[in-house]
PDB file of C-alpha atoms in Angstrom:
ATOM      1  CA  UNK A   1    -135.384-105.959-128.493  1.00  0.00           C
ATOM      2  CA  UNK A   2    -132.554-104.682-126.326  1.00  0.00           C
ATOM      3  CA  UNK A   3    -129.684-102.467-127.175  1.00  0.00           C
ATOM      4  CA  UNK A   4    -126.807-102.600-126.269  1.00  0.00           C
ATOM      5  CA  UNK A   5    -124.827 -99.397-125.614  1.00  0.00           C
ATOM      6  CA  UNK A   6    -120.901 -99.567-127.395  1.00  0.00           C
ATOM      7  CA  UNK A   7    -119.326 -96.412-125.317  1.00  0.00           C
ATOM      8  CA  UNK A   8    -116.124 -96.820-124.827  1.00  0.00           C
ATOM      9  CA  UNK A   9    -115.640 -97.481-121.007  1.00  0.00           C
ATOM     10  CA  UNK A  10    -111.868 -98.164-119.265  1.00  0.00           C
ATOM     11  CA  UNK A  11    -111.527-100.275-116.523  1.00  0.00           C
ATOM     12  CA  UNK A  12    -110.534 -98.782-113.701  1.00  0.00           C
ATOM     13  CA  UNK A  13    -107.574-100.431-112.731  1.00  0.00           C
ATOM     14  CA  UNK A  14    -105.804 -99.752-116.230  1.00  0.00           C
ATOM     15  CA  UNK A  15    -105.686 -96.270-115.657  1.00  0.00           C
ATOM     16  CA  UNK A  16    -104.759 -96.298-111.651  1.00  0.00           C
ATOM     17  CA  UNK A  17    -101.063 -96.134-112.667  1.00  0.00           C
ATOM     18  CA  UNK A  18    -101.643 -92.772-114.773  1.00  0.00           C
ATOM     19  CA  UNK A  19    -103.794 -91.052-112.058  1.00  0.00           C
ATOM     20  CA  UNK A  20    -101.300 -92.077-109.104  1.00  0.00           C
ATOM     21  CA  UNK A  21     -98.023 -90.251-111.369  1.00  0.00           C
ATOM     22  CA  UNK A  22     -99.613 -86.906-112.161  1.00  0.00           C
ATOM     23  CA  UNK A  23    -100.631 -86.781-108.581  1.00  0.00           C
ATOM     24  CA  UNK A  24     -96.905 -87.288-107.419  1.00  0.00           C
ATOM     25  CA  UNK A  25     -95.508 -84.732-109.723  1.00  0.00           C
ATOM     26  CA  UNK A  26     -92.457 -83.289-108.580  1.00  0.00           C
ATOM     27  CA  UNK A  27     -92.667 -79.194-108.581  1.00  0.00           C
ATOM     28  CA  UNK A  28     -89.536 -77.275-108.824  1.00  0.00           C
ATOM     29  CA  UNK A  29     -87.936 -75.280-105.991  1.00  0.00           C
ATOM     30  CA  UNK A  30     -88.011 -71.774-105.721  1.00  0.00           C
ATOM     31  CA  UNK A  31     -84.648 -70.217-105.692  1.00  0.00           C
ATOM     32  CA  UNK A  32     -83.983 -67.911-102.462  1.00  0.00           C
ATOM     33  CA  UNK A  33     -83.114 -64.564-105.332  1.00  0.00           C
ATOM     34  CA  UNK A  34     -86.839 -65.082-106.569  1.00  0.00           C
ATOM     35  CA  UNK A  35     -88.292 -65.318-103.227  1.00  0.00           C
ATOM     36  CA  UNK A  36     -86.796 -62.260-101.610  1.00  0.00           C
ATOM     37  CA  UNK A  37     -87.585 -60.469-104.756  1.00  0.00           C
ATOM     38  CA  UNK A  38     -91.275 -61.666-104.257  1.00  0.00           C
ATOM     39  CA  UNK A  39     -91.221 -60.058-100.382  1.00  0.00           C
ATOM     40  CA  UNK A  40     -89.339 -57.186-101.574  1.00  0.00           C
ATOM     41  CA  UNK A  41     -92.597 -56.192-103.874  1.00  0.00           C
ATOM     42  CA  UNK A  42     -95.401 -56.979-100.968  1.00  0.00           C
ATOM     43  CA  UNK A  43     -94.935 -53.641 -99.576  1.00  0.00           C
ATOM     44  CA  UNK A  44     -98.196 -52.428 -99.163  1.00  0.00           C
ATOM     45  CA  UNK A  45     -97.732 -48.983 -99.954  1.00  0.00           C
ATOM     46  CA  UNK A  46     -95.361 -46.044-100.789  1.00  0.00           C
ATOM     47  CA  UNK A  47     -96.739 -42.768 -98.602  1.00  0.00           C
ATOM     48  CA  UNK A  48     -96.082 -39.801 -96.533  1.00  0.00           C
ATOM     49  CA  UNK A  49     -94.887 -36.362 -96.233  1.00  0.00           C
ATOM     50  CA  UNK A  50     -92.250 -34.362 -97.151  1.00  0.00           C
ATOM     51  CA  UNK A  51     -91.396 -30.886 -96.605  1.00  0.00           C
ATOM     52  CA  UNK A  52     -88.686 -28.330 -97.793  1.00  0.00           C
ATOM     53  CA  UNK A  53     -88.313 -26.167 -99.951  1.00  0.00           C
ATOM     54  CA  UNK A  54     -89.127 -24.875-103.668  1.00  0.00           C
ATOM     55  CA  UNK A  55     -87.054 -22.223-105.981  1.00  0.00           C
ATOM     56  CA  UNK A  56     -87.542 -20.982-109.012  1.00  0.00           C
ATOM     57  CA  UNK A  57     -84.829 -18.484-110.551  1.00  0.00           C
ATOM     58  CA  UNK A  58     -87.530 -17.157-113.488  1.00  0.00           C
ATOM     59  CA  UNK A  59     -89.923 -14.962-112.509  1.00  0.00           C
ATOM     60  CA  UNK A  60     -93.733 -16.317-112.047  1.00  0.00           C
ATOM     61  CA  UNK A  61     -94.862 -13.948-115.210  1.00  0.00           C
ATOM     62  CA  UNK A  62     -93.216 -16.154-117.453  1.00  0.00           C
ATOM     63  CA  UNK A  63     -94.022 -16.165-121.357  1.00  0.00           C
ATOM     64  CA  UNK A  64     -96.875 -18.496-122.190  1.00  0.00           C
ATOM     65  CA  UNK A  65     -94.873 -20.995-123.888  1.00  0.00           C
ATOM     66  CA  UNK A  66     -92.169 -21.389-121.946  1.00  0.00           C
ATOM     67  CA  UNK A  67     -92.411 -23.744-118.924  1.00  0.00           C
ATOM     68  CA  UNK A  68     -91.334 -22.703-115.220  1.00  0.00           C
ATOM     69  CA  UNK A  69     -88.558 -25.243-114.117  1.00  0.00           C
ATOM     70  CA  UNK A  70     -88.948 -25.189-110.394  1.00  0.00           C
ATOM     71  CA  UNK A  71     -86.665 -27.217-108.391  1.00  0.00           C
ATOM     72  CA  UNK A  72     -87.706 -28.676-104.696  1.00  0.00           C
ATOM     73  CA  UNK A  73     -85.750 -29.735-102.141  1.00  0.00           C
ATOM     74  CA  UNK A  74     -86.694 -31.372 -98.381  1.00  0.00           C
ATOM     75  CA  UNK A  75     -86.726 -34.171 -96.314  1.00  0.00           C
ATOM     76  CA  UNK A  76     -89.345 -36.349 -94.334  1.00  0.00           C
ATOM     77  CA  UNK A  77     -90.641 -39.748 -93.589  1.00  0.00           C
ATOM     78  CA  UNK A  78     -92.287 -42.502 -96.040  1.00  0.00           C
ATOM     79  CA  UNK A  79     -93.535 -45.891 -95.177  1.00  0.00           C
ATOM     80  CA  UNK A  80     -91.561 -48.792 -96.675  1.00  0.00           C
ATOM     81  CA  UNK A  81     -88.673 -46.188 -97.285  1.00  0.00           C
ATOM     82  CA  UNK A  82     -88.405 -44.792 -93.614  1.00  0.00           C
ATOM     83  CA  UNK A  83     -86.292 -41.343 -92.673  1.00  0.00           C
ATOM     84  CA  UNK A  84     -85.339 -40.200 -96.576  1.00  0.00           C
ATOM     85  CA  UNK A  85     -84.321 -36.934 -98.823  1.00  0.00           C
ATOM     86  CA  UNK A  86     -85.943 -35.293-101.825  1.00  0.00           C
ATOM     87  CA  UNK A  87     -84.607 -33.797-104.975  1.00  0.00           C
ATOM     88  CA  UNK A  88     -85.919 -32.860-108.023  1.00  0.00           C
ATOM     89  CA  UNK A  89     -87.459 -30.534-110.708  1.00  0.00           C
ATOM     90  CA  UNK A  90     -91.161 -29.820-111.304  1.00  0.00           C
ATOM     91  CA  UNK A  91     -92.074 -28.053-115.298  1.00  0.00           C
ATOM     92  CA  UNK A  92     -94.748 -26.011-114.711  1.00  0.00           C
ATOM     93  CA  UNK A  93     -96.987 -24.482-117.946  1.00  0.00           C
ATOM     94  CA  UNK A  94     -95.852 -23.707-121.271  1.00  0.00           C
ATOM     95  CA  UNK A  95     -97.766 -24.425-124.826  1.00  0.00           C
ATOM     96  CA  UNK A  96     -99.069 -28.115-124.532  1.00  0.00           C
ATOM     97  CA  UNK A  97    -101.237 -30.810-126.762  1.00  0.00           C
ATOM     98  CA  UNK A  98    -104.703 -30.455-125.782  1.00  0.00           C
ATOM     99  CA  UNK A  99    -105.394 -33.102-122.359  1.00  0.00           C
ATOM    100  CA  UNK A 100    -102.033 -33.131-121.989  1.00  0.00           C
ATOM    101  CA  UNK A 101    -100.597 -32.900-118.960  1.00  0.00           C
ATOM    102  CA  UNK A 102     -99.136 -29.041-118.024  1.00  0.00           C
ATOM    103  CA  UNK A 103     -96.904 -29.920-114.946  1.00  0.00           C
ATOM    104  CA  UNK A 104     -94.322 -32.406-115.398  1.00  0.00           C
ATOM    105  CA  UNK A 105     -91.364 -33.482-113.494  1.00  0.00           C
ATOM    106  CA  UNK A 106     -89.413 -36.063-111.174  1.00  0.00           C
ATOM    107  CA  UNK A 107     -88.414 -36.075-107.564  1.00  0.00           C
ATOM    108  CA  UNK A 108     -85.340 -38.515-106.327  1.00  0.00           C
ATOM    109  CA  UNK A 109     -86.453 -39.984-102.925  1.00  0.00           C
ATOM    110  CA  UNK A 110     -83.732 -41.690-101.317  1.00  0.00           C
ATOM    111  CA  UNK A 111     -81.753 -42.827 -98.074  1.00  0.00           C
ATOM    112  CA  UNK A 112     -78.876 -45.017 -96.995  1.00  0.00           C
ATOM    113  CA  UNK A 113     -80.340 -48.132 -98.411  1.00  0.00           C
ATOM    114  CA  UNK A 114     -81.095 -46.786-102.013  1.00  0.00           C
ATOM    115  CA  UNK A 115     -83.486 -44.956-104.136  1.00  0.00           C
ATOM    116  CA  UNK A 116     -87.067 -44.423-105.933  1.00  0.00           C
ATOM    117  CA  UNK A 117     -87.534 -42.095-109.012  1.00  0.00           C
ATOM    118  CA  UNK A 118     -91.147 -40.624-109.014  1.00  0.00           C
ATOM    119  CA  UNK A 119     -92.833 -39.212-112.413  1.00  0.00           C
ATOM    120  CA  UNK A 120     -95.273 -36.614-111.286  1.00  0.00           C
ATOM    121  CA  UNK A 121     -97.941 -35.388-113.787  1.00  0.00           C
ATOM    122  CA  UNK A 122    -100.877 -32.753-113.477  1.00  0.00           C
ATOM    123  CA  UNK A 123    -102.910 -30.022-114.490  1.00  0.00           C
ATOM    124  CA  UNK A 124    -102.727 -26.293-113.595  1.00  0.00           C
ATOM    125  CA  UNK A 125     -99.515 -25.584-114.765  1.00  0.00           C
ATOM    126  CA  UNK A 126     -99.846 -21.812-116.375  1.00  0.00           C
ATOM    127  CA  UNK A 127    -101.514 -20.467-112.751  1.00  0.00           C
ATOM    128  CA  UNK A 128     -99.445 -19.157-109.951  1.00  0.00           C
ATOM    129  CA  UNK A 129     -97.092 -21.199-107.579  1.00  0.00           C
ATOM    130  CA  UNK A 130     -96.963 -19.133-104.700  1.00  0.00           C
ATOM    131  CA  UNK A 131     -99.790 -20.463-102.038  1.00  0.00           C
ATOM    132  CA  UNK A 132    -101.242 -23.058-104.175  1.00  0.00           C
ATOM    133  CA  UNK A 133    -102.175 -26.551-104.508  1.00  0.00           C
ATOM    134  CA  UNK A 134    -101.342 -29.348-107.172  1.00  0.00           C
ATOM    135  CA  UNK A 135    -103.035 -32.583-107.219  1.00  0.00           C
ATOM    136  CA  UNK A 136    -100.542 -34.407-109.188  1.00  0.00           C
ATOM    137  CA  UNK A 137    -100.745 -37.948-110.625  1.00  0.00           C
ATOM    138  CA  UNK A 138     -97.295 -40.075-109.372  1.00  0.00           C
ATOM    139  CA  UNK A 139     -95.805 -43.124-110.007  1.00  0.00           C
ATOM    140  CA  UNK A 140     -92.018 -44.723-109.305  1.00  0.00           C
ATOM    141  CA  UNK A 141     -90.300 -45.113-112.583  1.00  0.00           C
ATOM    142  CA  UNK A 142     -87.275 -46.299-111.196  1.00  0.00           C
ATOM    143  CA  UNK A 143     -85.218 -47.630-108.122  1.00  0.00           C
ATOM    144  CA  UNK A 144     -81.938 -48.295-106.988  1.00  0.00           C
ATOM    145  CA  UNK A 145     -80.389 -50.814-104.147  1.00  0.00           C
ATOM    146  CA  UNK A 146     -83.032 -52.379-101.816  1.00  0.00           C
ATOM    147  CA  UNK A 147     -85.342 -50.556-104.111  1.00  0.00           C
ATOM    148  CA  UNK A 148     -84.470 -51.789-107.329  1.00  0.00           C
ATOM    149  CA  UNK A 149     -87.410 -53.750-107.733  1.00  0.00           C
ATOM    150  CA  UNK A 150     -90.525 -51.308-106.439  1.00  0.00           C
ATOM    151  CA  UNK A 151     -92.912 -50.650-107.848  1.00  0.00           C
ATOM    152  CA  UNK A 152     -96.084 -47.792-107.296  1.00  0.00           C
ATOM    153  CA  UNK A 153     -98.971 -45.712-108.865  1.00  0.00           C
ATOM    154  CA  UNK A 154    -100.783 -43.174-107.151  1.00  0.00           C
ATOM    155  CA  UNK A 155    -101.276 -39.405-106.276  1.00  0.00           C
ATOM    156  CA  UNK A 156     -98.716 -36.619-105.060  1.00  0.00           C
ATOM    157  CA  UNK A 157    -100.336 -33.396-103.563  1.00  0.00           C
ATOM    158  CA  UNK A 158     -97.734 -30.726-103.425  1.00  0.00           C
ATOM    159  CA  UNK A 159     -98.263 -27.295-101.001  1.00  0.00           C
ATOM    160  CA  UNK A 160     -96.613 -24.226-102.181  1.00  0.00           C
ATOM    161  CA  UNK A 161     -96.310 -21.725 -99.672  1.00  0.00           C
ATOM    162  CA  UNK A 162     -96.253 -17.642 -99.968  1.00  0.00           C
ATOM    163  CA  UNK A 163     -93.191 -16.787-102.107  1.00  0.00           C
ATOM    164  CA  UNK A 164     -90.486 -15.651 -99.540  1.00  0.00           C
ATOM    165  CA  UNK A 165     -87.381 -15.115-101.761  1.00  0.00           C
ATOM    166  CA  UNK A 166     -86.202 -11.982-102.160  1.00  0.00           C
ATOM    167  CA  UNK A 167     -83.971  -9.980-104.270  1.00  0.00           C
ATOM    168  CA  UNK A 168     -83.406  -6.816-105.685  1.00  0.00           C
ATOM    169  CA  UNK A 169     -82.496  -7.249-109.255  1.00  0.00           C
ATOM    170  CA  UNK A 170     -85.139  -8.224-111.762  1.00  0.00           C
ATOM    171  CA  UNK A 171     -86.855 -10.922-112.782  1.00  0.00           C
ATOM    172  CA  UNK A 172     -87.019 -11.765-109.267  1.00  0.00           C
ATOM    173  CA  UNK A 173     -86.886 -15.454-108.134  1.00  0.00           C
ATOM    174  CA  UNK A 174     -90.075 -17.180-106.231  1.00  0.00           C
ATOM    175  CA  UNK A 175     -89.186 -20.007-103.174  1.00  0.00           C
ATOM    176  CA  UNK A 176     -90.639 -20.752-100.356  1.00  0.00           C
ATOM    177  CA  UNK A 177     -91.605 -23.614 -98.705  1.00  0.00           C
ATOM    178  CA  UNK A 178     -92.997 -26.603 -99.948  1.00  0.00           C
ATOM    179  CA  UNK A 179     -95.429 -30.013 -98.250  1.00  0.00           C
ATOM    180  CA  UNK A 180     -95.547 -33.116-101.045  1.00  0.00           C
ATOM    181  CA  UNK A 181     -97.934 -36.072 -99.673  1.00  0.00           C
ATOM    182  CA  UNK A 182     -97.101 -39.418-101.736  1.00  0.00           C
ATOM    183  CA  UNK A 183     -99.495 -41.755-101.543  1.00  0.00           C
ATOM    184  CA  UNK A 184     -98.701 -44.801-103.759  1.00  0.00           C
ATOM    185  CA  UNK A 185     -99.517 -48.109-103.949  1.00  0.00           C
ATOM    186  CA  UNK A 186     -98.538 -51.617-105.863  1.00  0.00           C
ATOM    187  CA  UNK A 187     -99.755 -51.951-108.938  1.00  0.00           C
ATOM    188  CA  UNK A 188    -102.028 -54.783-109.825  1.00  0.00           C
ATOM    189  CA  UNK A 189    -100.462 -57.413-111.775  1.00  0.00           C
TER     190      UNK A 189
END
């Protein structure tokens, strides 16, 4: 006794017109705004060096809960930005939430063609600023003209030199002079 197997099975030819239709299908263009955003972001990374200068106008034996607002200044070059200045405020200490973060503050890096707004974040806030070292945590927040649209995560080391304002009224102010190294790249989508 044979048996006969009652599968379904198509002839070929009836579905030849289907498979020749989705392999024409027609993809839409990219418009030229989406593609020079797209080569905008492949920048590979966000680094370099900047140097200037720091001031504080508190003194460094500052209450406990009360952070140090320090404000930088400087100048120097970064890849993907090129020759560009440096603004901004760094809170150092004061009473925190336990693993939070006890230095927090923004630097402005910008030039002729626009700017970048980087968060920087770190531990070691309540010690002295004067000829130390931060390894901060960084990342662009924000940008504006040709940089509208980047993007970056990575790590800031800022240098504090020796404290070389001085003054003779009390509290005295610190400054001196100050090395950040960005080093930030795309994030990973």
């Amino acid at each position: 006794m044979s048996q006969k197997s009652r599968a379904f099975r198509p002839a070929a030819n009836s579905l030849e017109s289907r498979i020749t239709m989705s392999a024409t299908t027609v993809r839409p263009l990219v418009q030229p705004e989406v593609t020079s955003l797209a080569t905008e972001n492949r920048l590979s990374a966000t680094s370099g060096t900047l140097t200037g200068r720091y001031l504080a106008t508190d003194q460094d034996n500052r209450a406990a809960d009360a952070p140090l607002q320090v404000n930088l200044n400087g100048a120097g070059k970064i890849q993907g930005l090129g020759r560009s200045t440096m603004t901004g405020t760094l809170n150092f200490g004061g009473f925190r939430l336990p693993n939070q973060p006890d230095i927090q503050g923004t630097v402005k890096i910008s030039n002729a063609k626009g700017s970048i707004t980087v968060q920087l974040t770190g531990s070691g806030g309540n010690g002295q600023i004067p000829n130390a070292r931060f390894a901060l945590h960084a990342s662009i927040v924000s940008g504006t003209g040709a940089y509208s649209n980047l993007r970056g995560i990575g790590t800031a080391n800022a240098l504090f030199g020796k404290n070389t304002a001085r003054s003779i009224t009390t509290p005295s102010p610190i400054g001196g002079s100050l090395t950040l190294t960005l080093n930030l790249k795309p994030p990973i989508r």
